[in-house]
XYZ file of C-alpha atoms in Angstrom:
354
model
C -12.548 -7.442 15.051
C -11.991 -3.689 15.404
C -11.400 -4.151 18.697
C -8.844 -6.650 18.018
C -7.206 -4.687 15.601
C -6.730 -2.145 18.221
C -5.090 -4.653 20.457
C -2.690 -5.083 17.492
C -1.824 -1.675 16.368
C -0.406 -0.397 19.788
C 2.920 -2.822 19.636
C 6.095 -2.700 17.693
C 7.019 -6.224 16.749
C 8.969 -6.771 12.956
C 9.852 -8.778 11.626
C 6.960 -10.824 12.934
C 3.774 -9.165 12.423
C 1.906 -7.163 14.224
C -1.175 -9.220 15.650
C -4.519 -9.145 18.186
C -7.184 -11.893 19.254
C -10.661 -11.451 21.298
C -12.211 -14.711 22.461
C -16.097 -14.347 22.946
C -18.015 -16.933 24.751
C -21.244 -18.587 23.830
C -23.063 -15.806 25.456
C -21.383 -12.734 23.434
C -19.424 -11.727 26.680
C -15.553 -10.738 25.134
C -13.261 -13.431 27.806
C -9.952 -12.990 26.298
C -7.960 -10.362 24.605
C -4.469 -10.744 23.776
C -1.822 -8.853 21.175
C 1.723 -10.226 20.117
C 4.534 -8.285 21.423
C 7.316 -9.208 19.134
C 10.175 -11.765 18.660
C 10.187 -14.530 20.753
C 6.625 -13.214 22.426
C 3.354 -15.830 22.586
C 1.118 -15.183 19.986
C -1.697 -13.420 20.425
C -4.046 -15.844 19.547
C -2.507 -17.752 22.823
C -2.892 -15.097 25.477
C -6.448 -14.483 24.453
C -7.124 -18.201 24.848
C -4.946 -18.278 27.939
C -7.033 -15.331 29.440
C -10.411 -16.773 28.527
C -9.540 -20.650 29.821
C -12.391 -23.005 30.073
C -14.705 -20.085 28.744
C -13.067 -21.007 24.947
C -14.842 -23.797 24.950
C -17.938 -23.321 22.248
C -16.949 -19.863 21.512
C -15.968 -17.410 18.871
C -11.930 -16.489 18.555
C -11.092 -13.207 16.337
C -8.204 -12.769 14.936
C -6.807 -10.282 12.686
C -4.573 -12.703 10.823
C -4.639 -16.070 9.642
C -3.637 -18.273 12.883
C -0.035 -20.199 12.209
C 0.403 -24.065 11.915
C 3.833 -24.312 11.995
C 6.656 -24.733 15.279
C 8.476 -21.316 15.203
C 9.956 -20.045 18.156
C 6.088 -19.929 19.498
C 4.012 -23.333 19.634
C 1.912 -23.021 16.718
C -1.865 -21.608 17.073
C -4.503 -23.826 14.913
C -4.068 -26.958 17.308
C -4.203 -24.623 20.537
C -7.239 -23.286 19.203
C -9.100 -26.772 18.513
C -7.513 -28.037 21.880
C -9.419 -25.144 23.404
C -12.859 -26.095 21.990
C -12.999 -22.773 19.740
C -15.960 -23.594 17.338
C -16.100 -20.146 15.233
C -12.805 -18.555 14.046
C -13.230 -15.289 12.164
C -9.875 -14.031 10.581
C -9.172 -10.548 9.039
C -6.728 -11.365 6.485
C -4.867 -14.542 5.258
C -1.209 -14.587 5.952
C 0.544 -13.733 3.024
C 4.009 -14.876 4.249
C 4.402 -18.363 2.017
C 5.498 -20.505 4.527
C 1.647 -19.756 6.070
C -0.622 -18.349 3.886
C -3.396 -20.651 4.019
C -2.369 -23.605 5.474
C -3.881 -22.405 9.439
C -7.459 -21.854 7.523
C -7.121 -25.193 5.990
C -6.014 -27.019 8.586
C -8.699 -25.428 11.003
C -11.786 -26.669 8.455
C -10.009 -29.737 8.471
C -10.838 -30.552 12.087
C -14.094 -28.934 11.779
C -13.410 -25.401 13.150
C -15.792 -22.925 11.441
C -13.862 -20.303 9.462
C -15.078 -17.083 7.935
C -12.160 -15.086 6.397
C -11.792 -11.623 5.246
C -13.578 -9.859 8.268
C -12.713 -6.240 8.360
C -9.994 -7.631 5.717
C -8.560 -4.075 4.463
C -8.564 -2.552 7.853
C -6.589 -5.911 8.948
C -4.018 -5.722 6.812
C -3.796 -1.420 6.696
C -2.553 -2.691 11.384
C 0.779 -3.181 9.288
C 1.261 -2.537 5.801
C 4.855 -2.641 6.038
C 4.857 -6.716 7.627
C 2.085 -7.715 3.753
C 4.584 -5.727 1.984
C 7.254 -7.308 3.085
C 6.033 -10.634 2.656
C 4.938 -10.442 -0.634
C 7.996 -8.349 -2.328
C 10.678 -9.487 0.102
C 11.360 -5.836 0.635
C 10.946 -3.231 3.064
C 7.759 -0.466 2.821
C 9.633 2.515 2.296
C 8.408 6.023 3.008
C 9.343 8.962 1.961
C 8.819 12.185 4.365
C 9.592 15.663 2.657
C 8.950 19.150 4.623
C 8.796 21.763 1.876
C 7.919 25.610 1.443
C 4.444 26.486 -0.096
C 6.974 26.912 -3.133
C 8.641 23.592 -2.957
C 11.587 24.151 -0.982
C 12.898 21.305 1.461
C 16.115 24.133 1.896
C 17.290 27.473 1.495
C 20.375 27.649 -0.636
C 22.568 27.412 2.116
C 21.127 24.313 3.223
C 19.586 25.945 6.216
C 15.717 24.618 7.051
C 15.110 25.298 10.423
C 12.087 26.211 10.435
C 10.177 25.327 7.061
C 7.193 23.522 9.061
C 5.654 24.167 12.757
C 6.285 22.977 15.720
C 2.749 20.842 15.571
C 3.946 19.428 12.018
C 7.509 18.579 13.367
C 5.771 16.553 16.247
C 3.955 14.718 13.653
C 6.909 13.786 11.856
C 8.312 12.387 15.037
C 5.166 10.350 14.989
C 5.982 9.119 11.918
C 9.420 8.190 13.254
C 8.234 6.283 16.327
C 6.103 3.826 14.238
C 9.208 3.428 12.135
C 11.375 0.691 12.143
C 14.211 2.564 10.731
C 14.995 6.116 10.220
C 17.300 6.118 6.900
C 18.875 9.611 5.760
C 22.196 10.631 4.111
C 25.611 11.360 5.207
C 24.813 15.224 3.827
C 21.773 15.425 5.656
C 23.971 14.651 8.624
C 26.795 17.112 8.185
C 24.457 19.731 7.923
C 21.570 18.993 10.666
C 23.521 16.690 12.955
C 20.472 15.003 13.618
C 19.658 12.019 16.484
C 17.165 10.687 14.381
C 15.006 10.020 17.073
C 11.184 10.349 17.880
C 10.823 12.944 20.501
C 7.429 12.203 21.861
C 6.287 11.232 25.479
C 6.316 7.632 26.469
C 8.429 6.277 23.797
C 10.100 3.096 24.909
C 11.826 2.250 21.887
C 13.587 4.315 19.314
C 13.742 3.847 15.528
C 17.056 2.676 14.057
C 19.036 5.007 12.405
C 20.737 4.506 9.185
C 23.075 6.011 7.373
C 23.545 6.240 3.886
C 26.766 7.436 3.052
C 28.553 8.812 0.029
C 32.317 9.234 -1.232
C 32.153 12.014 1.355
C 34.231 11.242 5.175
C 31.224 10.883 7.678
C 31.520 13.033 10.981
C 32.982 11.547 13.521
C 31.875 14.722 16.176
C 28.158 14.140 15.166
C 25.397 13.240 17.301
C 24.491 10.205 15.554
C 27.492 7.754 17.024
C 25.505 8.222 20.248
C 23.093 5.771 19.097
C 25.107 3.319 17.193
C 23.856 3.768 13.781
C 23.990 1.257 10.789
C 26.057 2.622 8.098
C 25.443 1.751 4.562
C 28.643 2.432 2.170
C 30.183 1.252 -0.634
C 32.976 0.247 0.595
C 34.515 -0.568 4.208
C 34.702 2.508 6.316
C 35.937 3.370 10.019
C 33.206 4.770 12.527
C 32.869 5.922 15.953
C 29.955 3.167 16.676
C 27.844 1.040 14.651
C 27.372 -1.331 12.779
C 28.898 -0.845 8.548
C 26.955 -2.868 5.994
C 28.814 -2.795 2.748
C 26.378 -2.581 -0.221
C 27.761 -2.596 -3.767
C 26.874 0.961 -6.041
C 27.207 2.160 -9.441
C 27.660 5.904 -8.561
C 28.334 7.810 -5.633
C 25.626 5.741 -3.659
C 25.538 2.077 -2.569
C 22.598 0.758 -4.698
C 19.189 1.693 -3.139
C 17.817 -2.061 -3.640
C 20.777 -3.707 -2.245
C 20.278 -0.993 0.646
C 16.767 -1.748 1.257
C 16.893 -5.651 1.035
C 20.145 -5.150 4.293
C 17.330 -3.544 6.255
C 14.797 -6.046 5.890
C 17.082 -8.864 6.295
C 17.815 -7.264 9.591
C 13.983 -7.127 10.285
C 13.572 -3.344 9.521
C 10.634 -3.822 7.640
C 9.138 0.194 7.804
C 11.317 2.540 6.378
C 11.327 5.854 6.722
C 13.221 7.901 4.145
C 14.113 11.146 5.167
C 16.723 12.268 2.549
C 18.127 14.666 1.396
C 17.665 15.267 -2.080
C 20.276 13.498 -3.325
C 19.260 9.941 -1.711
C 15.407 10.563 -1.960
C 16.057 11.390 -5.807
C 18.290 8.054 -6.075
C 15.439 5.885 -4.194
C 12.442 7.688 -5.656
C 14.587 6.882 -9.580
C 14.952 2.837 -8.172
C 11.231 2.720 -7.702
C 11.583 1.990 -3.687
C 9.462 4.132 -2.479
C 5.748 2.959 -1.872
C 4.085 5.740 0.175
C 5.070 9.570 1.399
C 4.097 12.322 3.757
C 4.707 15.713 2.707
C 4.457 18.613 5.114
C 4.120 21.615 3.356
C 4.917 24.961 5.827
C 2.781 27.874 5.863
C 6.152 30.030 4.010
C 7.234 31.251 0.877
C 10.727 30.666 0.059
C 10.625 33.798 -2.625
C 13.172 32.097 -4.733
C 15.112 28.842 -5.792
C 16.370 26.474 -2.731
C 16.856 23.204 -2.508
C 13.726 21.084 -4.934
C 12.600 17.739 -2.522
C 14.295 15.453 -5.459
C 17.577 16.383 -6.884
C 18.143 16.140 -10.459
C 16.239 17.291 -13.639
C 12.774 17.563 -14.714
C 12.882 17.384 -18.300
C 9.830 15.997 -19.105
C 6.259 14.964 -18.204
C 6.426 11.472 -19.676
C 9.432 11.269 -16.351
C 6.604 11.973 -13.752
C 4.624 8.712 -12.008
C 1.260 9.300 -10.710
C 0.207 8.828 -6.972
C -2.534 8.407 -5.242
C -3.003 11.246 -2.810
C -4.760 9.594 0.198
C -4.935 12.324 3.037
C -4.769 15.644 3.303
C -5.441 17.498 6.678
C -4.183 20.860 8.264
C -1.803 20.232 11.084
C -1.582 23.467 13.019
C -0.959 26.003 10.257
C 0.868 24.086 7.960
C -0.583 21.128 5.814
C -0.213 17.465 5.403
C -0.324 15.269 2.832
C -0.028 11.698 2.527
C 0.416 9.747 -0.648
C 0.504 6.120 -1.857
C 2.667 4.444 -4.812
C 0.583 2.554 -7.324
C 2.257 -1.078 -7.877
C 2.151 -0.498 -11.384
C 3.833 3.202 -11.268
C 6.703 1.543 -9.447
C 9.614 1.554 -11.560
C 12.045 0.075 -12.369
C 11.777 -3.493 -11.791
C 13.576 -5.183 -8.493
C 17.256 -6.368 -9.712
C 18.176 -9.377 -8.303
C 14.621 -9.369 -5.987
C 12.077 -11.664 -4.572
């Protein structure tokens, strides 16, 4: 199963999720392996038993989630597997997208496949959090990445913040990027960076999208961004260089972050990776979208008041939301540390949501 999940992790493939098989032969040899590759792509479950051929027959498939019984755009799995002669079929986790969950396992112990469920379950479904969040909220994961001063400054008061972190921490926040679906910042963060948005690592095939989320403010139009076609998310319709503008109804000055996040998914960006600025990571963090964050915190002292990571006031303690700090590690000389959203410290509650 670990191996499988392996298989798994290496490919980038929402909205679908991300999945690997091993088929193992009535003498323990491993005579398949397959991963799903995206859209469109055969399962995994199918190249594995492809690879293995007559070998399947008797043996022991692996899979890190629940094998589909229903036509997609893929033949479905379960009846491949019993027309294979797979007697033993251990699955990670159960699919928790509704149209599945459950009804491969059933339909497998139906025709008297053996099924043992919940194998390696956590480390199953932690291949691609984003795909079970998704799927049970109807929402993307969002993440929130903040690089800060040892005295909690994203930003110097001129907005300047090249360089707050290292080089080594900067390459790890491209990391982040490249397992991203979507790159989301605002239009401030782009008249004063002029970032590309893009994961500058070695061997990276395909980029992140990048979105932008843009205020009463003009965007740009010299910026760097319109190379890459960005989606634009605005109140209202707006002219730009390239791209593609998704009009999302707002209150204030910004379109409204759920209405923003729930365009993304239904464009299959499932993993979202906030980067702000203060303004939009305040707004989000307030809407109760965020479910995870990595903070790099630079080996520097600011000496005095910047930019905070949130905008806005801090008036009181009862306005604070625990975390769950699940990582910390140095990364060169500055440190990281990576944090998880409790369900219940979520808040408020998803208007108008799944």
């Amino acid at each position: 199963m670990r191996r499988a999940i392996e298989l798994a992790a290496d490919h980038r493939t929402h909205p679908n999720p991300r999945v690997g098989a091993i088929v193992v032969d009535v003498s323990g040899e491993v005579v398949g392996e397959g991963a799903h590759h995206g859209v469109g792509q055969p399962h995994a479950e199918a190249l594995a038993l492809d690879q293995a051929g007559d070998l399947a027959k008797g043996s022991t498939l692996y899979v890190t989630l629940e094998p589909c019984n229903h036509q997609g755009r893929t033949p479905p799995c379960a009846p491949a597997i019993v027309t294979a002669g797979v007697a033993r079929v251990m699955v990670g986790a159960i699919d928790p997208d509704p149209g599945v969950s459950g009804s491969g396992v059933s339909w497998l112990r139906e025709t008297g496949v053996d099924v043992e469920v919940g194998v390696l379950g956590d480390e199953a479904e932690a291949v691609d959090p984003a795909y079970f969040h998704h799927r049970r909220t109807g929402m993307p994961l969002v993440t929130l990445k903040m690089a800060m001063t040892l005295d909690g400054s994203v930003a110097a008061s001129d907005r300047s913040s090249k360089w707050i972190t290292s080089e080594q921490a900067r390459s790890d926040a491209h990391l982040l990027r490249s397992v991203s679906d979507a790159v989301v910042v605002g239009a401030g963060t782009v008249r004063s960076d002029d970032p590309l948005l893009t994961a500058r690592l070695d061997g990276i095939e395909e980029q992140s999208v990048p979105v932008i989320v843009a205020g009463r403010q003009a965007l740009p139009v010299e910026s760097r961004i319109w190379q890459r076609s960005p989606i634009v998310i605005s109140t209202r319709p707006v002219g730009v260089p390239s791209g593609e503008v998704v009009v999302v109804p707002g209150d204030g000055e910004w379109p409204d972050p759920w209405g923003t996040a729930r365009a993304l998914a239904e464009r299959g960006l499932l993993d979202v990776l906030l980067e702000g600025g203060p303004n939009l990571a305040a707004t989000w963090w307030g809407a109760g979208l965020i479910g995870r964050g990595v903070v790099y915190v630079g080996a520097l002292i600011a000496g005095g008041r910047g930019l905070a990571p949130l905008e806005g006031d801090f008036a009181t303690m009862a306005e604070s939301r625990p975390v769950n700090i699940t990582d910390v590690r140095m990364v060169g000389p500055d440190m990281r540390i990576e944090f998880h959203v409790p369900h219940d410290a979520a808040q408020p509650e998803n208007p108008g949501g799944s």
